[in-house]
Short mmCIF file of C-alpha atoms in Angstrom, two decimals:
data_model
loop_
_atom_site.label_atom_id
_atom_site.label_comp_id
_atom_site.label_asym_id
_atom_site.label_seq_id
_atom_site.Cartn_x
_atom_site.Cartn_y
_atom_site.Cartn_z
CA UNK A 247 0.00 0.00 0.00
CA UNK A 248 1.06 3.16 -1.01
CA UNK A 249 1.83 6.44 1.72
CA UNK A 250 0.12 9.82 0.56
CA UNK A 251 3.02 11.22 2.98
CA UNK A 252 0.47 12.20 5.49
CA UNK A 253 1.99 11.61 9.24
CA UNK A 254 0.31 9.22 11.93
CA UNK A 255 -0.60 11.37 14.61
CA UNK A 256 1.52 10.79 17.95
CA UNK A 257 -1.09 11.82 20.22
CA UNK A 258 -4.25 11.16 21.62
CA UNK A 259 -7.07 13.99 21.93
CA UNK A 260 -9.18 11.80 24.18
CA UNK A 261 -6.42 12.14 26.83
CA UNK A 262 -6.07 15.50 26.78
CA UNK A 263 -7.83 18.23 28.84
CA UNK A 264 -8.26 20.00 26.15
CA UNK A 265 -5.12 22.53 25.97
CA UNK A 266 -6.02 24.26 22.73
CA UNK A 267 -9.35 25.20 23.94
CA UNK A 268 -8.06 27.58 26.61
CA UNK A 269 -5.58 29.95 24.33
CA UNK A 270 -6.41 32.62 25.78
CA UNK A 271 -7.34 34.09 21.77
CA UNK A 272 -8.87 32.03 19.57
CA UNK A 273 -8.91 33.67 16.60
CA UNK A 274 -11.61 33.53 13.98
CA UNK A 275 -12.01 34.66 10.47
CA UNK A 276 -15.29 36.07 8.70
CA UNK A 277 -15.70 32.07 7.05
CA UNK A 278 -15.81 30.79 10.91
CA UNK A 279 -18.16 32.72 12.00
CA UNK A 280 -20.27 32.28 8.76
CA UNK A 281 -19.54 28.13 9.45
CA UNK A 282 -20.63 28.63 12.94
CA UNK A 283 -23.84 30.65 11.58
CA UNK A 284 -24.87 28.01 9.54
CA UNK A 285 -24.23 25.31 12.12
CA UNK A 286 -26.66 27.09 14.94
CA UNK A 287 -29.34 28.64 11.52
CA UNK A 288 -28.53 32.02 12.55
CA UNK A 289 -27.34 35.21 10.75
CA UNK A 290 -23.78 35.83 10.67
CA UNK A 291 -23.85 39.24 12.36
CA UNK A 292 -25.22 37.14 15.24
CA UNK A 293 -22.73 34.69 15.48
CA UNK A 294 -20.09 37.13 15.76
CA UNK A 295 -22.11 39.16 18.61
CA UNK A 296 -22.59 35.79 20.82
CA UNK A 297 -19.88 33.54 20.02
CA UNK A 298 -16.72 35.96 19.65
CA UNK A 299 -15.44 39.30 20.50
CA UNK A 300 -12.89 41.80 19.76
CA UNK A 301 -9.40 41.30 21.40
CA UNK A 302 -7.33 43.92 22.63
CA UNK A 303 -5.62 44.49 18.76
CA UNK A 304 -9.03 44.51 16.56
CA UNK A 305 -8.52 40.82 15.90
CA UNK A 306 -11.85 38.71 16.47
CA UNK A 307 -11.83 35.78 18.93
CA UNK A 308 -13.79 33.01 20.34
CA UNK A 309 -15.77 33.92 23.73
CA UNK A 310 -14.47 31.85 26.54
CA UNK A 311 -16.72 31.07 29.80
CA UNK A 312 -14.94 29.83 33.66
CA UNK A 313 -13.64 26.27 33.49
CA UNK A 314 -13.22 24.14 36.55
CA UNK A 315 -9.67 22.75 35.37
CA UNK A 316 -8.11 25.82 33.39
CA UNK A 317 -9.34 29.77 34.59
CA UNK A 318 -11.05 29.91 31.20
CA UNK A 319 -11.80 27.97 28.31
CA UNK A 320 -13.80 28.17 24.70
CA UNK A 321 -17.34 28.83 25.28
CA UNK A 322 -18.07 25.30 23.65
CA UNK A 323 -15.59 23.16 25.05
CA UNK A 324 -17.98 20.32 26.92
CA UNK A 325 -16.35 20.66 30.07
CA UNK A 326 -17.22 17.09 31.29
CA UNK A 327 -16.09 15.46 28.46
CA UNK A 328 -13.22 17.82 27.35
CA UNK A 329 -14.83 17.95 23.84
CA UNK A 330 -15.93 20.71 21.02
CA UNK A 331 -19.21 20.58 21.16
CA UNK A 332 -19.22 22.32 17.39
CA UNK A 333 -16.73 20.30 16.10
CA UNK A 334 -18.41 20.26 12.44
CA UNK A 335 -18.58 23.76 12.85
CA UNK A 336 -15.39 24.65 14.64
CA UNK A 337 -12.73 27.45 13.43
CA UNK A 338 -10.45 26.99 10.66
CA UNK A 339 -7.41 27.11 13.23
CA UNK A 340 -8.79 24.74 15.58
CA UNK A 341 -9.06 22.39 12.59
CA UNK A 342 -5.49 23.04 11.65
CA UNK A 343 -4.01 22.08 15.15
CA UNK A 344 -2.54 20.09 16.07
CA UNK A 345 -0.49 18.69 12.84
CA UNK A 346 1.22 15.28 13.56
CA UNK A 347 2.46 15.70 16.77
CA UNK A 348 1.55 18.11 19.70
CA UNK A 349 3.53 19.26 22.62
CA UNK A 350 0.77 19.39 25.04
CA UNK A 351 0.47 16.02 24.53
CA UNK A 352 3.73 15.29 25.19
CA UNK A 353 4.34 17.33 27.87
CA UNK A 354 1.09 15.67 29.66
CA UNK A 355 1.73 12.65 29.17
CA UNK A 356 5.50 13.35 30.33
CA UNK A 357 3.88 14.76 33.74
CA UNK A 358 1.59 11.70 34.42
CA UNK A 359 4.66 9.40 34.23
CA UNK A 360 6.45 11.24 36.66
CA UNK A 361 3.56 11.59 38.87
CA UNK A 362 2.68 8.51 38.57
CA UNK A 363 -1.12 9.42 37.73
CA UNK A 364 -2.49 8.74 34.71
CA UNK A 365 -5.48 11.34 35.78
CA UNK A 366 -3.20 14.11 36.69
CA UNK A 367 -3.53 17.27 34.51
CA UNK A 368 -0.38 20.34 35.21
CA UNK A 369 -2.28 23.17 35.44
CA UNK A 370 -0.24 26.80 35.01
CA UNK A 371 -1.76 29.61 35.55
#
């Protein structure tokens, strides 16, 4: 069988706390919010008013809410089961991350070895 020279991811989302969804900015272009628009059968301009707002440069970003392992996270991160609860509809840069590998990952993984706790998350705040 032939390779298409994509690369087997080396980690596992599942086991993750979900990292990515508490950058503090996620940013989102006009397409996301038009993808997130169609995914809730709203109008655009509404999309942007409840699911982002303007960071400190102009840029738009994803609304976060309080999380009870990070201070905040992505308004639709389910918080129970550490998943995107849009995920059809999510932004283009959540799509893009991680590539093959990511250092969150890692570095979690690295930290429940040590601890010897395959439940413990490293929290930094």
């Amino acid at each position: 069988m032939a390779s298409n020279g994509a690369k087997k991811p080396t980690y596992d989302c599942s086991n993750c706390p979900a990292y990515c969804c508490t950058y503090p900015q996620i940013p989102v272009t006009p397409a996301d919010v038009r993808r997130l628009a169609k995914g809730f059968d709203i109008e655009p301009e509404q999309a942007e008013r409840r699911f982002t707002k303007k960071a400190g440069d102009g840029t738009r970003i994803m609304r976060h809410r309080v999380d009870h392992i990070f201070p905040t996270a992505c308004q639709f991160l389910d918080q129970e089961k550490r998943q995107c609860t849009v995920y059809e509809h999510r932004p283009k840069i959540c799509r893009a991350f991680p590539t093959h590998r990511c250092g969150y990952y890692d570095f979690l993984m690295w930290e429940r070895e040590q601890q010897d706790d395959d439940e413990y998350v490293p929290v930094v705040v």
